[in-house]
Amino acid sequence: MTAIYGRVALIGLGLIASSMAHAMRRAGLVDEIVGYARSAETRDIAREVGFCDHVADSAFDASKDADLVVLCVPVGAMGAVASEIGPALKPGATVSDVGSVKRTVIAEVAPHLPQGVHFVPAHPLAGTEHSGPRAGFAELFENRYCIIVPVADSDRDAVARLADLWRGMGALIDEMEAEHHDLVLSVTSHTPHLIAYTMVGVADDLSRVTDSEVIKYSAAGFRDFTRIAASDPVMWRDVFLNNKDATLQILGRFTEELFALQRAIRRGDGDHLQEYFTRTRAIRRSIIEAGQDTDAPNFGRAKAKGD
Amino acid sequence: MTAIYGRVALIGLGLIASSMAHAMRRAGLVDEIVGYARSAETRDIAREVGFCDHVADSAFDASKDADLVVLCVPVGAMGAVASEIGPALKPGATVSDVGSVKRTVIAEVAPHLPQGVHFVPAHPLAGTEHSGPRAGFAELFENRYCIIVPVADSDRDAVARLADLWRGMGALIDEMEAEHHDLVLSVTSHTPHLIAYTMVGVADDLSRVTDSEVIKYSAAGFRDFTRIAASDPVMWRDVFLNNKDATLQILGRFTEELFALQRAIRRGDGDHLQEYFTRTRAIRRSIIEAGQDTDAPNFGRAKAKGD
């Protein structure tokens, strides 16, 4: 396969960037990968794992002569990184990102990019509860959606080229406007994460139920919540601070429904409960049919100790 | 291995009963398994799958001459079943159950059991999102806890014998009082299920986010919730109606925490969010170390289409 880009710079070297590097190399999608992370420890690990051809010591150096620069840092850090790399970018280069929020990222990154540089924001809907440069793997994006969110003046050729790169890593491509993206992700990702964090925090707090009981008996449902509540804290802090409106809107809907179910429990309204619980079954079936989850019981959990 | 019981009757033939039958047979724990389910279709499937030696046409017939009768019906049906089988029970027999709630089950079942019959309530903390007589498998209880909740006059020999049966099916045994059981399970199981049902229902309701988007982009977190929200609706209706006090108590704590996080988002209090999200990571680690979940990314989901 002919490479889609010559030199690619990855700014931030966590789960997503390291997975991109593995996936791009496996498919021969680019000629050269340069990486940079703010933490010296992360840079050292990246050198040790070796998923980049070169790890630079500044975002500026990493971005020089790059054909594509992908910002893979927490959403709250995107603006500062863009301001640092702006002067290093060559004309015709493309800048993209992998942030879970698009409106604020666009607002904060775009002003720092010079004329002649293409900005094509994107968001691959893939991840695991593990983070850092050792967590990446080439298969992360296979059959997962990558949503491209072009800005008003995004060059269509630059959009098509970035889409080809993501397809080469196994992803399915959709395009969406930033505001709609942020609402959809609030439903399918941000609010579920907040709720999982909340439930796990409550369990941790309860003095009458010792830690050990919460842990021993977690297989009755609770453990499912702990996975997404183990995701990267800084990344998620920034998501909520930067997708405030949509998150508060969906949280409002969530508490409204929760209170209706709570009232049904208090009043003993079994019909309401049964009807609600029946309706939600169909969604699971659709997700499995769409190839977005497995039908194996308990997610086909790997057989750990007895699982 | 010498059989622990001679004849065992399973009343209700869903996921738990069929898994028990497979597990008891595999380990040679009992001489004979008789089954009964209210629905003729379920009885026919049970006969076809063949996990019972005999499928009776009434709970009364199934329980005659049984050394152990296990009630595997939704919590709300336990009392009626107990009243039906009471007159069939032989002196010295043990009656147990697998209900997710213990206080109301004990209150509703105990009065129907004749003198000389041992009542040993129990609750295996195991399950999948699949239900019915075809869903069972012998490994379901391996390394999962079975909580035995003896009543005031439970015979200690009868308790020990039932514990042996569950150990033979691979389970770990704990004993607990009914009220404490219902509170602990409200935290580790009932409230998480209600919250998952709520979140999935909200996503289903949102008119601005089409079904197709919720489904396509579910891998960003939402799909984790859909698994437990696909559990059996009647079973869960009965759980909430019968564990009302503990569920409302834990829901109160949950909404309190959720509102605190919501306020932090509204006010832009990143420190509160980051601190909260960091704390919850440790619980996941403990669950993995306790052998109650896998450390593989994304639960080590079976590789379905691209997973």
Tab-separated table of N, CA, C and O in Angstrom, chain B residues 86-142:
chain	number	residue	atom	x	y	z
B	86	GLY	N	-45.988	-26.769	49.700
B	86	GLY	CA	-45.965	-27.079	51.133
B	86	GLY	C	-46.499	-28.471	51.459
B	86	GLY	O	-45.812	-29.293	52.089
B	87	PRO	N	-47.733	-28.782	51.013
B	87	PRO	CA	-48.344	-30.073	51.362
B	87	PRO	C	-47.624	-31.275	50.749
B	87	PRO	O	-47.840	-32.414	51.188
B	88	ALA	N	-46.771	-31.048	49.728
B	88	ALA	CA	-46.103	-32.171	49.068
B	88	ALA	C	-44.794	-32.549	49.747
B	88	ALA	O	-44.234	-33.618	49.471
B	89	LEU	N	-44.298	-31.663	50.622
B	89	LEU	CA	-42.944	-31.853	51.142
B	89	LEU	C	-42.864	-32.981	52.164
B	89	LEU	O	-43.723	-33.114	53.032
B	90	LYS	N	-41.807	-33.754	52.075
B	90	LYS	CA	-41.653	-34.845	53.040
B	90	LYS	C	-40.851	-34.354	54.251
B	90	LYS	O	-40.021	-33.438	54.119
B	91	PRO	N	-41.064	-34.919	55.419
B	91	PRO	CA	-40.306	-34.522	56.614
B	91	PRO	C	-38.797	-34.684	56.352
B	91	PRO	O	-38.380	-35.659	55.714
B	92	GLY	N	-38.019	-33.731	56.821
B	92	GLY	CA	-36.575	-33.805	56.630
B	92	GLY	C	-36.089	-33.183	55.345
B	92	GLY	O	-34.879	-33.023	55.146
B	93	ALA	N	-37.015	-32.851	54.447
B	93	ALA	CA	-36.608	-32.197	53.200
B	93	ALA	C	-36.108	-30.782	53.486
B	93	ALA	O	-36.454	-30.182	54.508
B	94	THR	N	-35.283	-30.272	52.574
B	94	THR	CA	-34.825	-28.887	52.668
B	94	THR	C	-35.440	-28.086	51.527
B	94	THR	O	-35.502	-28.559	50.391
B	95	VAL	N	-35.901	-26.888	51.851
B	95	VAL	CA	-36.362	-25.954	50.824
B	95	VAL	C	-35.384	-24.792	50.790
B	95	VAL	O	-35.022	-24.243	51.837
B	96	SER	N	-34.920	-24.436	49.598
B	96	SER	CA	-34.060	-23.269	49.432
B	96	SER	C	-34.597	-22.442	48.265
B	96	SER	O	-35.620	-22.797	47.655
B	97	ASP	N	-33.938	-21.350	47.979
B	97	ASP	CA	-34.344	-20.511	46.855
B	97	ASP	C	-33.098	-19.829	46.310
B	97	ASP	O	-32.009	-19.975	46.870
B	98	VAL	N	-33.255	-19.087	45.226
B	98	VAL	CA	-32.120	-18.370	44.646
B	98	VAL	C	-32.459	-16.889	44.458
B	98	VAL	O	-31.840	-16.203	43.636
B	99	GLY	N	-33.426	-16.406	45.216
B	99	GLY	CA	-33.932	-15.047	45.014
B	99	GLY	C	-32.908	-13.975	45.348
B	99	GLY	O	-32.105	-14.121	46.272
B	100	SER	N	-32.993	-12.863	44.627
B	100	SER	CA	-32.064	-11.740	44.796
B	100	SER	C	-32.424	-10.864	45.984
B	100	SER	O	-31.703	-9.924	46.300
B	101	VAL	N	-33.570	-11.126	46.605
B	101	VAL	CA	-34.010	-10.385	47.782
B	101	VAL	C	-34.306	-11.425	48.849
B	101	VAL	O	-34.829	-12.496	48.545
B	102	LYS	N	-33.966	-11.146	50.100
B	102	LYS	CA	-34.136	-12.209	51.080
B	102	LYS	C	-35.215	-11.914	52.129
B	102	LYS	O	-35.927	-12.817	52.542
B	103	ARG	N	-35.371	-10.674	52.570
B	103	ARG	CA	-36.324	-10.416	53.645
B	103	ARG	C	-37.747	-10.780	53.256
B	103	ARG	O	-38.434	-11.511	53.962
B	104	THR	N	-38.210	-10.270	52.126
B	104	THR	CA	-39.601	-10.548	51.752
B	104	THR	C	-39.778	-12.010	51.341
B	104	THR	O	-40.830	-12.591	51.596
B	105	VAL	N	-38.761	-12.595	50.727
B	105	VAL	CA	-38.900	-14.011	50.345
B	105	VAL	C	-39.065	-14.870	51.599
B	105	VAL	O	-39.910	-15.770	51.650
B	106	ILE	N	-38.261	-14.589	52.602
B	106	ILE	CA	-38.374	-15.369	53.841
B	106	ILE	C	-39.758	-15.170	54.461
B	106	ILE	O	-40.424	-16.131	54.865
B	107	ALA	N	-40.218	-13.931	54.481
B	107	ALA	CA	-41.530	-13.647	55.077
B	107	ALA	C	-42.654	-14.342	54.325
B	107	ALA	O	-43.652	-14.770	54.923
B	108	GLU	N	-42.489	-14.491	53.014
B	108	GLU	CA	-43.583	-15.062	52.230
B	108	GLU	C	-43.520	-16.571	52.099
B	108	GLU	O	-44.554	-17.226	51.918
B	109	VAL	N	-42.325	-17.136	52.179
B	109	VAL	CA	-42.187	-18.588	51.990
B	109	VAL	C	-42.341	-19.338	53.308
B	109	VAL	O	-43.065	-20.355	53.380
B	110	ALA	N	-41.709	-18.860	54.360
B	110	ALA	CA	-41.643	-19.612	55.621
B	110	ALA	C	-43.001	-20.088	56.133
B	110	ALA	O	-43.138	-21.252	56.552
B	111	PRO	N	-44.033	-19.252	56.105
B	111	PRO	CA	-45.319	-19.685	56.694
B	111	PRO	C	-45.942	-20.894	56.002
B	111	PRO	O	-46.790	-21.569	56.593
B	112	HIS	N	-45.525	-21.172	54.764
B	112	HIS	CA	-46.145	-22.269	54.023
B	112	HIS	C	-45.426	-23.603	54.219
B	112	HIS	O	-45.869	-24.622	53.683
B	113	LEU	N	-44.291	-23.587	54.924
B	113	LEU	CA	-43.520	-24.832	55.040
B	113	LEU	C	-43.915	-25.581	56.308
B	113	LEU	O	-43.966	-25.003	57.396
B	114	PRO	N	-44.210	-26.872	56.181
B	114	PRO	CA	-44.655	-27.657	57.347
B	114	PRO	C	-43.508	-27.875	58.343
B	114	PRO	O	-42.332	-27.766	57.994
B	115	GLN	N	-43.873	-28.171	59.570
B	115	GLN	CA	-42.915	-28.588	60.595
B	115	GLN	C	-42.062	-29.738	60.057
B	115	GLN	O	-42.569	-30.608	59.353
B	116	GLY	N	-40.785	-29.732	60.406
B	116	GLY	CA	-39.932	-30.856	59.998
B	116	GLY	C	-39.285	-30.659	58.648
B	116	GLY	O	-38.463	-31.463	58.215
B	117	VAL	N	-39.641	-29.563	57.965
B	117	VAL	CA	-38.970	-29.216	56.709
B	117	VAL	C	-37.988	-28.089	57.009
B	117	VAL	O	-38.319	-27.142	57.719
B	118	HIS	N	-36.760	-28.213	56.499
B	118	HIS	CA	-35.739	-27.198	56.748
B	118	HIS	C	-35.794	-26.114	55.684
B	118	HIS	O	-35.825	-26.426	54.500
B	119	PHE	N	-35.757	-24.877	56.131
B	119	PHE	CA	-35.750	-23.762	55.185
B	119	PHE	C	-34.384	-23.081	55.242
B	119	PHE	O	-33.960	-22.602	56.293
B	120	VAL	N	-33.679	-23.085	54.102
B	120	VAL	CA	-32.343	-22.487	54.032
B	120	VAL	C	-32.272	-21.562	52.804
B	120	VAL	O	-31.856	-21.972	51.724
B	121	PRO	N	-32.662	-20.306	52.981
B	121	PRO	CA	-32.619	-19.361	51.856
B	121	PRO	C	-31.181	-19.139	51.379
B	121	PRO	O	-30.242	-19.179	52.172
B	122	ALA	N	-31.044	-18.891	50.095
B	122	ALA	CA	-29.708	-18.664	49.524
B	122	ALA	C	-29.820	-17.765	48.303
B	122	ALA	O	-30.927	-17.587	47.762
B	123	HIS	N	-28.690	-17.210	47.911
B	123	HIS	CA	-28.663	-16.332	46.733
B	123	HIS	C	-27.308	-16.438	46.036
B	123	HIS	O	-26.316	-15.885	46.509
B	124	PRO	N	-27.266	-17.151	44.926
B	124	PRO	CA	-26.015	-17.202	44.150
B	124	PRO	C	-25.849	-15.905	43.348
B	124	PRO	O	-26.729	-15.533	42.583
B	125	LEU	N	-24.721	-15.227	43.541
B	125	LEU	CA	-24.484	-13.954	42.849
B	125	LEU	C	-23.849	-14.235	41.500
B	125	LEU	O	-22.645	-14.065	41.308
B	126	ALA	N	-24.670	-14.684	40.585
B	126	ALA	CA	-24.167	-15.044	39.271
B	126	ALA	C	-25.317	-14.906	38.299
B	126	ALA	O	-26.478	-15.058	38.668
B	127	GLY	N	-24.996	-14.630	37.083
B	127	GLY	CA	-26.028	-14.507	36.075
B	127	GLY	C	-25.411	-13.986	34.803
B	127	GLY	O	-24.213	-13.729	34.727
B	128	THR	N	-26.244	-13.892	33.789
B	128	THR	CA	-25.836	-13.248	32.546
B	128	THR	C	-27.059	-12.460	32.092
B	128	THR	O	-28.108	-12.522	32.718
B	129	GLU	N	-26.920	-11.747	30.995
B	129	GLU	CA	-28.050	-10.995	30.463
B	129	GLU	C	-29.013	-11.892	29.682
B	129	GLU	O	-30.054	-11.430	29.234
B	130	HIS	N	-28.676	-13.143	29.535
B	130	HIS	CA	-29.555	-14.073	28.830
B	130	HIS	C	-30.446	-14.787	29.838
B	130	HIS	O	-30.041	-15.055	30.960
B	131	SER	N	-31.667	-15.108	29.440
B	131	SER	CA	-32.544	-15.804	30.375
B	131	SER	C	-33.207	-16.997	29.703
B	131	SER	O	-33.108	-17.180	28.491
B	132	GLY	N	-33.868	-17.816	30.506
B	132	GLY	CA	-34.584	-18.960	29.965
B	132	GLY	C	-33.793	-20.251	30.037
B	132	GLY	O	-32.594	-20.260	30.344
B	133	PRO	N	-34.477	-21.370	29.752
B	133	PRO	CA	-33.894	-22.704	29.964
B	133	PRO	C	-32.747	-23.048	29.022
B	133	PRO	O	-31.967	-23.957	29.295
B	134	ARG	N	-32.625	-22.309	27.929
B	134	ARG	CA	-31.500	-22.581	27.019
B	134	ARG	C	-30.245	-21.810	27.435
B	134	ARG	O	-29.168	-22.029	26.881
B	135	ALA	N	-30.376	-20.866	28.370
B	135	ALA	CA	-29.262	-19.961	28.690
B	135	ALA	C	-28.273	-20.554	29.691
B	135	ALA	O	-27.182	-20.032	29.876
B	136	GLY	N	-28.657	-21.659	30.351
B	136	GLY	CA	-27.827	-22.186	31.428
B	136	GLY	C	-26.543	-22.856	30.957
B	136	GLY	O	-26.479	-23.392	29.853
B	137	PHE	N	-25.517	-22.799	31.822
B	137	PHE	CA	-24.269	-23.514	31.545
B	137	PHE	C	-23.605	-23.856	32.874
B	137	PHE	O	-23.766	-23.139	33.879
B	138	ALA	N	-22.858	-24.938	32.875
B	138	ALA	CA	-22.353	-25.524	34.123
B	138	ALA	C	-21.369	-24.630	34.859
B	138	ALA	O	-21.217	-24.740	36.073
B	139	GLU	N	-20.698	-23.725	34.143
B	139	GLU	CA	-19.634	-22.924	34.753
B	139	GLU	C	-20.134	-21.632	35.405
B	139	GLU	O	-19.344	-20.867	35.955
B	140	LEU	N	-21.432	-21.379	35.341
B	140	LEU	CA	-21.941	-20.064	35.767
B	140	LEU	C	-21.530	-19.675	37.177
B	140	LEU	O	-21.273	-18.511	37.459
B	141	PHE	N	-21.449	-20.655	38.076
B	141	PHE	CA	-21.236	-20.320	39.491
B	141	PHE	C	-19.772	-20.392	39.927
B	141	PHE	O	-19.459	-20.145	41.088
B	142	GLU	N	-18.901	-20.744	39.013
B	142	GLU	CA	-17.497	-20.932	39.388
B	142	GLU	C	-16.860	-19.636	39.877
B	142	GLU	O	-16.855	-18.629	39.170
